[in-house]
Coordinates of C-alpha atoms and ligand atoms in Angstrom, one line a residue:
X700 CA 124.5 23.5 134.6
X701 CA 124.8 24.5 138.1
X702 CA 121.7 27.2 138.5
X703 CA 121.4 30.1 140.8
X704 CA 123.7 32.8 142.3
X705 CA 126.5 31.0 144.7
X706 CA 126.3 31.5 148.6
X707 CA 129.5 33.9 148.3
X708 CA 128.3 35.5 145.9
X709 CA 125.1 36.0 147.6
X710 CA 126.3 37.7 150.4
X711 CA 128.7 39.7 148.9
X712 CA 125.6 40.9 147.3
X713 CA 123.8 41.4 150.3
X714 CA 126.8 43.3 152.5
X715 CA 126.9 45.9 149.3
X716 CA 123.4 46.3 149.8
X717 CA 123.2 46.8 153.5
X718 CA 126.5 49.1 153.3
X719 CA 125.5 51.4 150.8
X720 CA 121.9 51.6 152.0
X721 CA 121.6 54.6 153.2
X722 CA 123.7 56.7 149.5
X723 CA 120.9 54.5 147.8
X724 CA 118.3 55.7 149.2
X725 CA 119.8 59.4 148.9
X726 CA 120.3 58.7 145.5
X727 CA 116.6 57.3 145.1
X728 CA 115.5 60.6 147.1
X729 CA 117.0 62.5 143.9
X730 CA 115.0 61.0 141.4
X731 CA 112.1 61.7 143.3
X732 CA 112.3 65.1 143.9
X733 CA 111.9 65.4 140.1
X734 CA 108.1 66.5 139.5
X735 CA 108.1 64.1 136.2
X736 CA 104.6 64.2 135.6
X737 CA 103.8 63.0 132.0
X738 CA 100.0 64.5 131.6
X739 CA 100.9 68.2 132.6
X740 CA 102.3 70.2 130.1
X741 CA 103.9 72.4 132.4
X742 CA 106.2 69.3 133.6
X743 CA 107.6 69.2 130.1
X744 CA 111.0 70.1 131.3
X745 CA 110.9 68.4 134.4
X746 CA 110.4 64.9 132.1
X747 CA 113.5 66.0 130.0
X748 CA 115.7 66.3 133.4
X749 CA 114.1 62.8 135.1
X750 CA 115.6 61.3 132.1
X751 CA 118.5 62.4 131.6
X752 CA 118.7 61.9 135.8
X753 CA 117.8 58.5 135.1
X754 CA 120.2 58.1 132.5
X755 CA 123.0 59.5 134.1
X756 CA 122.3 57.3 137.0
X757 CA 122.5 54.2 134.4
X758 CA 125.9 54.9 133.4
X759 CA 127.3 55.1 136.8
X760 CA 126.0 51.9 137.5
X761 CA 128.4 50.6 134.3
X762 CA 125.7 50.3 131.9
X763 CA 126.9 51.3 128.4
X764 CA 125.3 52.8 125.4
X765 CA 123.2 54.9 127.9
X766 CA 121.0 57.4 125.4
X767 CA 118.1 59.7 126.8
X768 CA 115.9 59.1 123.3
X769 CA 113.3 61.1 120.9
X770 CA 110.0 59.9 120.5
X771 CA 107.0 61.8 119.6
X772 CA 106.5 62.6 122.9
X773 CA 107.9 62.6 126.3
X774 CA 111.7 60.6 125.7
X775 CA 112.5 57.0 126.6
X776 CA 115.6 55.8 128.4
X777 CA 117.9 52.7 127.1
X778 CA 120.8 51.3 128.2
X779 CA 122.3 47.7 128.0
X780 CA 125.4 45.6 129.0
X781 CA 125.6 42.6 126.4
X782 CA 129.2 41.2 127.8
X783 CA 127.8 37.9 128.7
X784 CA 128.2 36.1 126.1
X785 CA 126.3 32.7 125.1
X786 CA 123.8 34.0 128.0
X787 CA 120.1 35.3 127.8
X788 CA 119.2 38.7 127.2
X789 CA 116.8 40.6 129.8
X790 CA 115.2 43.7 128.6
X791 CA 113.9 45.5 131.5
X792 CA 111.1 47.7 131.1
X793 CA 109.6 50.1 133.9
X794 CA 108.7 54.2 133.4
X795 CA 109.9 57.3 135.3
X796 CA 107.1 59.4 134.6
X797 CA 104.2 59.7 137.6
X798 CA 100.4 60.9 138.0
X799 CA 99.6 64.1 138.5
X800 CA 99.6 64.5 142.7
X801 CA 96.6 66.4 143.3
X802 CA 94.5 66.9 146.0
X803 CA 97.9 68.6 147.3
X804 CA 96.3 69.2 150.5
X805 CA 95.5 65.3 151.3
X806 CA 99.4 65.0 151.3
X807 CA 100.6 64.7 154.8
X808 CA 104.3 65.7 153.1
X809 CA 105.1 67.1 150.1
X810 CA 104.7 64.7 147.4
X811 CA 108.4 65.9 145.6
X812 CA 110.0 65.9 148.9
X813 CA 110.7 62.6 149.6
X814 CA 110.6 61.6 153.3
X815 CA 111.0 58.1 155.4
X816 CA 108.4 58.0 158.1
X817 CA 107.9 53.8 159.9
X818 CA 110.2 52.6 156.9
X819 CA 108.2 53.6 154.3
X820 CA 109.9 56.0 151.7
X821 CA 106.9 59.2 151.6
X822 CA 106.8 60.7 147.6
X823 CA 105.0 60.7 144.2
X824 CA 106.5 57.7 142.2
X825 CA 108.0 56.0 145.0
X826 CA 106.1 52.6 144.5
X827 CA 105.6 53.5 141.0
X828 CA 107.7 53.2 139.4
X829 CA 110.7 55.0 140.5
X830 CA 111.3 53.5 143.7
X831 CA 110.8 49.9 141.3
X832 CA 113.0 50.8 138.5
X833 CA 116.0 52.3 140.9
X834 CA 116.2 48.9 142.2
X835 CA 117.1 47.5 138.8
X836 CA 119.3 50.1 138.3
X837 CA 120.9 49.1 141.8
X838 CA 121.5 45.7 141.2
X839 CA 122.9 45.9 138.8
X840 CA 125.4 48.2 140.0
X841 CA 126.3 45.9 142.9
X842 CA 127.0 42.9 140.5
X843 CA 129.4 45.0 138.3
X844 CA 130.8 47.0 141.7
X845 CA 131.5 43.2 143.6
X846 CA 131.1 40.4 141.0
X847 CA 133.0 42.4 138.2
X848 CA 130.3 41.1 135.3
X849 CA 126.8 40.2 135.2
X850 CA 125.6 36.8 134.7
X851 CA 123.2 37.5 131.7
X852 CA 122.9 40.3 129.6
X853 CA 120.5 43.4 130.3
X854 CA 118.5 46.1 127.8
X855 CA 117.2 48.3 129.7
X856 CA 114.0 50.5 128.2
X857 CA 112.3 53.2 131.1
X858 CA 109.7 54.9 129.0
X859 CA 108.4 58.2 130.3
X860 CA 104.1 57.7 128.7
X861 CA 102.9 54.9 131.2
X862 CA 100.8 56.9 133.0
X863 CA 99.5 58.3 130.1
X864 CA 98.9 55.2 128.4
X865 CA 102.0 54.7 126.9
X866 CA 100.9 56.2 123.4
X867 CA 104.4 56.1 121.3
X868 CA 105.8 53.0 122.7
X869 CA 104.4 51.1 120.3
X870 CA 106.2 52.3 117.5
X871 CA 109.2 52.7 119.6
X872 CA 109.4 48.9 120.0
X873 CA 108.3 48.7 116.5
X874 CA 111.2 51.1 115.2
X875 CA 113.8 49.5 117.6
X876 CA 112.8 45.9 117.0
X877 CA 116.6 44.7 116.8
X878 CA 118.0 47.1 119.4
X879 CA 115.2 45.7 121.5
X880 CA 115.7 41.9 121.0
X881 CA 115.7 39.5 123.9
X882 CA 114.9 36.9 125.2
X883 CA 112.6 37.6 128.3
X884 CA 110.7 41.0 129.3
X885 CA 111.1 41.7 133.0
X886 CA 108.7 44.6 134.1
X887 CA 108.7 45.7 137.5
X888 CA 105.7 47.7 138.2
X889 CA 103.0 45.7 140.2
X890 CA 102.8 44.3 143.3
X891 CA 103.0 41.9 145.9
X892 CA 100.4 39.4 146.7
X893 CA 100.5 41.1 150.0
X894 CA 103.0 41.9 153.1
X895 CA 105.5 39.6 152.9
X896 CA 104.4 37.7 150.3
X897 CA 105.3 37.2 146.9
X898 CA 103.9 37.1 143.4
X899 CA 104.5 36.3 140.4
X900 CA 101.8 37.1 137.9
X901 CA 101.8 35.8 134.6
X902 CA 98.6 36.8 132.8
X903 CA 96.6 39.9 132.4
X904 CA 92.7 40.0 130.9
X905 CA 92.6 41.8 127.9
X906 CA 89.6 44.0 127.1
X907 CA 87.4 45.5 124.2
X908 CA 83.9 47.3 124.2
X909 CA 80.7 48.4 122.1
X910 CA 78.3 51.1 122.5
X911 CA 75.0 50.2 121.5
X912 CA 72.4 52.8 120.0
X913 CA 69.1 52.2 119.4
X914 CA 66.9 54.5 117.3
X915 CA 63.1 53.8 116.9
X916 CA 60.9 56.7 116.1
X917 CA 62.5 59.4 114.7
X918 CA 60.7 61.5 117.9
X919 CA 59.8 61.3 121.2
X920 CA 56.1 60.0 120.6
X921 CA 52.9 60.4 123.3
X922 CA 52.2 57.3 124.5
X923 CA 48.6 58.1 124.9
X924 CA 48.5 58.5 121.2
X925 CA 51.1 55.7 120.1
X926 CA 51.8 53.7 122.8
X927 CA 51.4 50.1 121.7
X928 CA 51.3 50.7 118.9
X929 CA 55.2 51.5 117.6
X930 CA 58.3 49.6 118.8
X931 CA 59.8 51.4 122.3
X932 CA 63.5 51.8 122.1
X933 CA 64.4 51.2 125.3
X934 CA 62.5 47.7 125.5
X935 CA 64.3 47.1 122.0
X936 CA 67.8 47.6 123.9
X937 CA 66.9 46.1 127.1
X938 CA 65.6 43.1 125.2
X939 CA 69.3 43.4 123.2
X940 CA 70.7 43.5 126.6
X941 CA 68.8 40.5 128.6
X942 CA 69.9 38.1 125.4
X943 CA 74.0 38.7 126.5
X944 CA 73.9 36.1 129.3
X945 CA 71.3 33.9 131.2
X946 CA 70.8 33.7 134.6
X947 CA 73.5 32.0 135.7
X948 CA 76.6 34.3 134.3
X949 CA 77.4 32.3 131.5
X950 CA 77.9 34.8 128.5
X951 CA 75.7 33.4 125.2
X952 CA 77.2 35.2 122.9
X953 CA 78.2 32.2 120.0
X954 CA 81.2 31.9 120.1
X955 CA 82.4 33.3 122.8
X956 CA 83.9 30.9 124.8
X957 CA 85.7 29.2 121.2
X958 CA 89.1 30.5 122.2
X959 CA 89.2 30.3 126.1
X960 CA 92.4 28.4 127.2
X961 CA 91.4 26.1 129.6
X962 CA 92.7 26.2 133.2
X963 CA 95.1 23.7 134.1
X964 CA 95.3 22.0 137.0
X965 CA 98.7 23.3 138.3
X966 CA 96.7 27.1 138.2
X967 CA 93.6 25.7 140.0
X968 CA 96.1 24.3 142.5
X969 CA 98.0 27.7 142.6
X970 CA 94.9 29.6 143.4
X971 CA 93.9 27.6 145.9
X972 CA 96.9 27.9 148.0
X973 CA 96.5 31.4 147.7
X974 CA 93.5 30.7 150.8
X975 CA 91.1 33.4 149.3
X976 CA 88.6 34.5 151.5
X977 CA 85.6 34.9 149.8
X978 CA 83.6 35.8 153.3
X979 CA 86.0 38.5 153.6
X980 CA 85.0 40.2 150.2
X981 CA 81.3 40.2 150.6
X982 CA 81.9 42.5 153.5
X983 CA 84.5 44.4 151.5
X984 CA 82.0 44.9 148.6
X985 CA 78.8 45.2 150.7
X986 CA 76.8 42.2 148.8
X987 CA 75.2 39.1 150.5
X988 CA 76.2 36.9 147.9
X989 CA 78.9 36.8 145.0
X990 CA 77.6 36.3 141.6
X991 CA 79.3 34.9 138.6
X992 CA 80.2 31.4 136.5
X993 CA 79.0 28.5 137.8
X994 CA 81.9 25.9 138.8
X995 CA 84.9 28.8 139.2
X996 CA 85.9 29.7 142.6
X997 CA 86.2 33.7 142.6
X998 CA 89.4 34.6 141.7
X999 CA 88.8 32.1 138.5
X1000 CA 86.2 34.3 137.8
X1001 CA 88.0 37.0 137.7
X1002 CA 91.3 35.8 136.7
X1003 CA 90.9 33.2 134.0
X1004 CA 87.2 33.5 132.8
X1005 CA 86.1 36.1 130.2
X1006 CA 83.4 38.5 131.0
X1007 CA 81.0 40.8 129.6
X1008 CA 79.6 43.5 131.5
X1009 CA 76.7 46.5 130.5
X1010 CA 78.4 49.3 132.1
X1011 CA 75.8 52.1 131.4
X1012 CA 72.8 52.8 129.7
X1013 CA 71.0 56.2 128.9
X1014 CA 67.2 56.9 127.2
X1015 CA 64.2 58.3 128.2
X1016 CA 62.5 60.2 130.9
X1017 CA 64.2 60.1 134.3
X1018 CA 62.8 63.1 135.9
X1019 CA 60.7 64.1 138.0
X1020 CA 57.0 62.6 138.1
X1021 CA 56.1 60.5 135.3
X1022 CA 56.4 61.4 131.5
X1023 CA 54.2 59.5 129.5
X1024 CA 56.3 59.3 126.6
X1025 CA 57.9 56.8 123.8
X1026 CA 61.7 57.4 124.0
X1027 CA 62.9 57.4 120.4
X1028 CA 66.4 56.6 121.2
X1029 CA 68.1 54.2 123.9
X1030 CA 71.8 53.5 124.3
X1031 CA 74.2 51.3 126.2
X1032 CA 77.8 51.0 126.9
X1033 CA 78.9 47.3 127.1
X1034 CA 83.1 46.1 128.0
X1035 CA 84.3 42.8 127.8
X1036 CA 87.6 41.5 129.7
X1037 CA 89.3 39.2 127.9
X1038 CA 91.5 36.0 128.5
X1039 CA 94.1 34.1 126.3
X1040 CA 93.5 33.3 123.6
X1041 CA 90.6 35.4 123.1
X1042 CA 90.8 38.2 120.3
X1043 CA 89.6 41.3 120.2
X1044 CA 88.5 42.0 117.0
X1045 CA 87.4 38.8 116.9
X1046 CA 84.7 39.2 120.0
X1047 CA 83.6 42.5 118.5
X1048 CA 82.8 41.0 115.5
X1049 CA 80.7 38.3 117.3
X1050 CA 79.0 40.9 119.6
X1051 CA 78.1 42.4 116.3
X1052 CA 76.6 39.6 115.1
X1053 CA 74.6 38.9 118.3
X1054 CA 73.3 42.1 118.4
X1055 CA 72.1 41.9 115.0
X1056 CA 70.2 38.5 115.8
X1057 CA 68.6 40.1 118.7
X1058 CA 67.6 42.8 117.3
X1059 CA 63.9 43.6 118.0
X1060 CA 61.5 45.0 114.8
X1061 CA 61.1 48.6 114.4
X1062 CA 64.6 50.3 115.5
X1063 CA 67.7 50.7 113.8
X1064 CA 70.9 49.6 115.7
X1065 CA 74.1 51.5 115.3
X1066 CA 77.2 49.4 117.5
X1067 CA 80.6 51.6 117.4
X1068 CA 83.7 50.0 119.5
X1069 CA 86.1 51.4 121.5
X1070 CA 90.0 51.2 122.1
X1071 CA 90.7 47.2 121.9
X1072 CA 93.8 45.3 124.5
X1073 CA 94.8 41.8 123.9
X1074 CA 95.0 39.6 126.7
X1075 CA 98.3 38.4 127.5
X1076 CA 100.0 35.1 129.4
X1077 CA 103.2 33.5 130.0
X1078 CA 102.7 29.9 130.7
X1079 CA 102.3 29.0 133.9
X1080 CA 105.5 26.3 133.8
X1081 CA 107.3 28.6 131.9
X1082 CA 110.9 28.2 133.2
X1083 CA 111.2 32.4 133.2
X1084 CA 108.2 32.4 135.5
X1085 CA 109.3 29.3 137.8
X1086 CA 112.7 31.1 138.1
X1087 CA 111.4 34.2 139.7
X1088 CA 109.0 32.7 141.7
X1089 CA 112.4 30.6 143.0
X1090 CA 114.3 33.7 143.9
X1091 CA 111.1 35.3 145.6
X1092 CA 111.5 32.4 148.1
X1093 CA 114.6 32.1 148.5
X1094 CA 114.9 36.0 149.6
X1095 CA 110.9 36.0 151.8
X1096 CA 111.2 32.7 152.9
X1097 CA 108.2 31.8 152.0
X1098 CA 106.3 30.3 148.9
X1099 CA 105.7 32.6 146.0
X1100 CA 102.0 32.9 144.7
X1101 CA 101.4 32.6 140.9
X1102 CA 98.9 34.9 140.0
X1103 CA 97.0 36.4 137.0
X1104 CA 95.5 39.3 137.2
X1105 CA 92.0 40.6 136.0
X1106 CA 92.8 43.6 134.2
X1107 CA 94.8 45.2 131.8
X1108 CA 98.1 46.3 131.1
X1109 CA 98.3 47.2 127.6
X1110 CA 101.6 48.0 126.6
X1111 CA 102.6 44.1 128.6
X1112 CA 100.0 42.9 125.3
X1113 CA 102.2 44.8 122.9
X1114 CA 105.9 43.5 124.0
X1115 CA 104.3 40.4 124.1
X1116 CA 102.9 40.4 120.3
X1117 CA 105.8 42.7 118.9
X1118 CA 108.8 41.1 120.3
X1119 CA 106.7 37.5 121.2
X1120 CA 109.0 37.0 124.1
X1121 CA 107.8 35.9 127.7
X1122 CA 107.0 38.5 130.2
X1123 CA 107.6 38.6 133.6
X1124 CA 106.2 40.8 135.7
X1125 CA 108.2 41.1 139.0
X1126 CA 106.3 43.8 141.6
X1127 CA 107.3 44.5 144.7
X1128 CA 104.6 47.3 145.3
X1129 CA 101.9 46.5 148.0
X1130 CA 98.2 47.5 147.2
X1131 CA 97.4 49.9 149.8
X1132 CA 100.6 52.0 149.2
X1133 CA 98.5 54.9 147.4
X1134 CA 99.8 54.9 144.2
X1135 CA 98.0 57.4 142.3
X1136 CA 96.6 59.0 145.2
X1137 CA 98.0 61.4 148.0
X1138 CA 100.8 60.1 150.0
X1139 CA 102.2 57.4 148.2
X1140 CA 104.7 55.1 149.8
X1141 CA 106.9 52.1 149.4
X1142 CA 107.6 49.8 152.2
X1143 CA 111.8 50.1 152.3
X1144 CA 111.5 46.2 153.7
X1145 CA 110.4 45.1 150.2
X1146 CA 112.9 48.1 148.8
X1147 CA 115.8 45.7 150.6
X1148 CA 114.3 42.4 149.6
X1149 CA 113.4 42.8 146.7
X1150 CA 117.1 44.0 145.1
X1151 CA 118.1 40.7 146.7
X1152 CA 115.5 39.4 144.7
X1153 CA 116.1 41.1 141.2
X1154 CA 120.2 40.2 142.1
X1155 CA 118.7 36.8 142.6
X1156 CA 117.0 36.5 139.5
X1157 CA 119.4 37.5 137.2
X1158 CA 121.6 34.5 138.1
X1159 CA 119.3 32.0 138.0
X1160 CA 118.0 33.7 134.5
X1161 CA 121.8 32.8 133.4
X1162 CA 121.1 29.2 134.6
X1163 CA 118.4 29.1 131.8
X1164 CA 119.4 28.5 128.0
X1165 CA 117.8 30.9 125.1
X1166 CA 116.1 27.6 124.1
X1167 CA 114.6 27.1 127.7
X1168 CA 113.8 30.7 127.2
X1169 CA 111.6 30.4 123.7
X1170 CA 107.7 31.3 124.5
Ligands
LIG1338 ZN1 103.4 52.2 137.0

């Protein structure tokens, strides 16, 4: 099977693109303007009309079965075009809803008056997501404007909860399990590996976490006239504390490690070429030294290895002077990120465990867990992965970096395990464009590449069989 996009085709592709450049980015300067901020309640409206904005833009475009629909809260946008027949399915998933924008007054512009100032498009959701998902929309649009089909066929699902943690997604992917079925999840939402150059992640960390409370005395006591004599809570919990990992990093929790995929090769390889400085972050941090597992180079650490880290603890006196007192109750709040194919449920119920094993005499430990995120990969090889990092290249001219990244997206954990289909996450945000903060911004170079890119990709996604596809 001959695989890509052909040269005509190409530029065909790219002409449309650098015609219409300007209406797109009028077009794009629409959506913006819409204040679709999910949290407020006073944005209720304004969701309801980037929606239907959004969908209104998708039919134009030739996308069919274009609804603007219910869930329990703000709605979700679908569309598709299944005339490819034979070919893969892409469900596209990104959101129109943004954060909230204040501090107004840190905004050099108006955040919902869009403005280009040194190529960068100026608004609230232009890097996220907006500016991300128009592109999608876009080339989409140019295929069926020049080409007169698409090579595979596309689902698209913008939901309008990501930025407030995606709450009745879930069940919409649930409830829509058929009208949502695939063969690859494309999400375009992240970023960059940096200016000019491309990534491809593939894996997240997931996370879960415990709070620890110890209870020893069922007061305060005088040390003068106890001390020594009845267990101290906070020594109880610090002693719980020491026992989570020795000196070294290494987490000795049993079992912890059971279910940690191992790294292959390829990935250590991948990294690698990726030249991190590690000099570089010590300044950027402010430490003298890094600190973690022994034998991982530091974006291992942080990519591929699990962690568990003590986040806060409270108890006692912390006053003024000295107190001479026996605290009766200590606490601590402990998160672990997780990697494939780590469980969460699983790790609490070890941490459990441990905690009960360490438990020093005369306290009482209560443990009570948080909110819980699976971690979440695409293999490395997989041929959905290699694809896009193909037509990154092929539009920066330079190789693609495969990545992983250290923390968590939830709702990519839940397409993953509802639908079990690969995901492929497909940024083309940079880091330092300000996205939840005042004066976001999104480079227009990577605006113009990148729907090169995604026009790219969907050709060489038709090169690929739904059996190449299969996780
Ligand atoms: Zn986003």
């Amino acid at each position: 099977m001959k695989r890509g996009i052909l040269v005509s085709q190409f530029s065909t592709l790219e002409n449309y693109f650098t015609e219409k450049r300007e209406a797109h980015l009028e077009e794009l300067k629409q959506f913006l303007r819409i204040p679709s901020i999910s949290s407020l309640s006073e944005h209720k409206e304004d969701m309801q009309k980037g929606a239907q904005w959004l969908a209104d833009s998708l039919s134009k475009a030739g996308l069919e079965n274009v609804i603007v629909d219910k869930t329990s809260g703000h709605p979700v946008v679908y569309a598709d075009w299944l005339h490819a027949e034979g070919k893969p399915t892409m469900l596209i998933y990104g959101h129109y809803d943004v954060q909230p924008v204040d501090p107004l007054n840190l905004w050099e512009t108006e955040p919902f008056e869009p403005q280009v100032r040194d190529n960068k498009l100026y608004a609230r959701g232009s890097s996220d997501d907006k500016g991300q998902v128009f592109m999608h929309v876009k080339a989409i649009e140019a295929l069926l404007q020049t080409v007169g089909t698409l090579p595979v066929n596309v689902k698209l699902l913008i939901e309008g909860e990501e930025e407030v943690g995606s709450p009745n997604l879930e069940e919409y992917i649930e409830n829509n399990k058929e009208k949502l079925a695939a063969d690859v999840i494309v999400i375009s939402d992240t970023g960059l590996q940096g200016p000019g150059q491309p990534a491809v992640c593939y894996g997240l960390r997931g996370l879960c976490g415990v709070q620890i409370d110890v209870k020893g005395a069922k007061s305060d006591l005088h040390s003068g006239l106890y001390g020594g004599g009845v267990q101290n809570s906070i020594h109880a919990l610090v002693s719980i504390l020491d026992s989570f990992r020795d000196a070294e990093g290494t987490i000795e929790v049993e079992g912890f490690y059971d279910n940690v995929r191992p790294l292959l090769e390829e990935e250590q390889e991948a990294y690698k070429a990726l030249g991190f400085d590690e000099e570089e972050l010590k300044k950027e941090v402010g430490v003298n030294e890094l600190f973690g597992e022994k034998g991982y180079s530091h974006l291992e650490r942080v990519w591929v290895r699990p962690t568990l880290e003590i986040n806060g603890v409270f108890g006692g006196f912390s006053g003024e002077g000295i107190k001479t007192v026996l605290p009766s109750e200590a606490g601590a709040k402990i998160t672990c990120r997780l990697v494939p194919d780590q469980d969460p449920d699983e790790i609490v119920t070890k941490l459990r465990a441990h905690i009960e094993k360490n438990k020093p005499v005369g306290v009482t430990v209560t443990v009570t867990e948080f909110d819980k995120g699976k971690p979440f990969i695409t293999p490395f090889d997989h041929p959905a992965i290699q694809a896009a990092g193909r037509s990154y290249e092929k539009v920066y001219n330079v190789p693609t970096a495969y990545t992983r990244g250290g923390g968590s997206i939830p709702i990519v954990a839940a397409f993953d395990e509802i639908l079990g289909l690969p995901v492929v996450l497909m940024g083309f945000g940079l880091s330092t464009e300000n996205f939840h903060a005042p004066n976001e911004h999104f480079h227009l170079e990577n605006f113009d590449q990148g729907l090169r890119v995604i026009g790219d990709y969907y050709y060489e996604l038709a090169g690929l069989s739904k059996e190449d596809l299969k996780k």
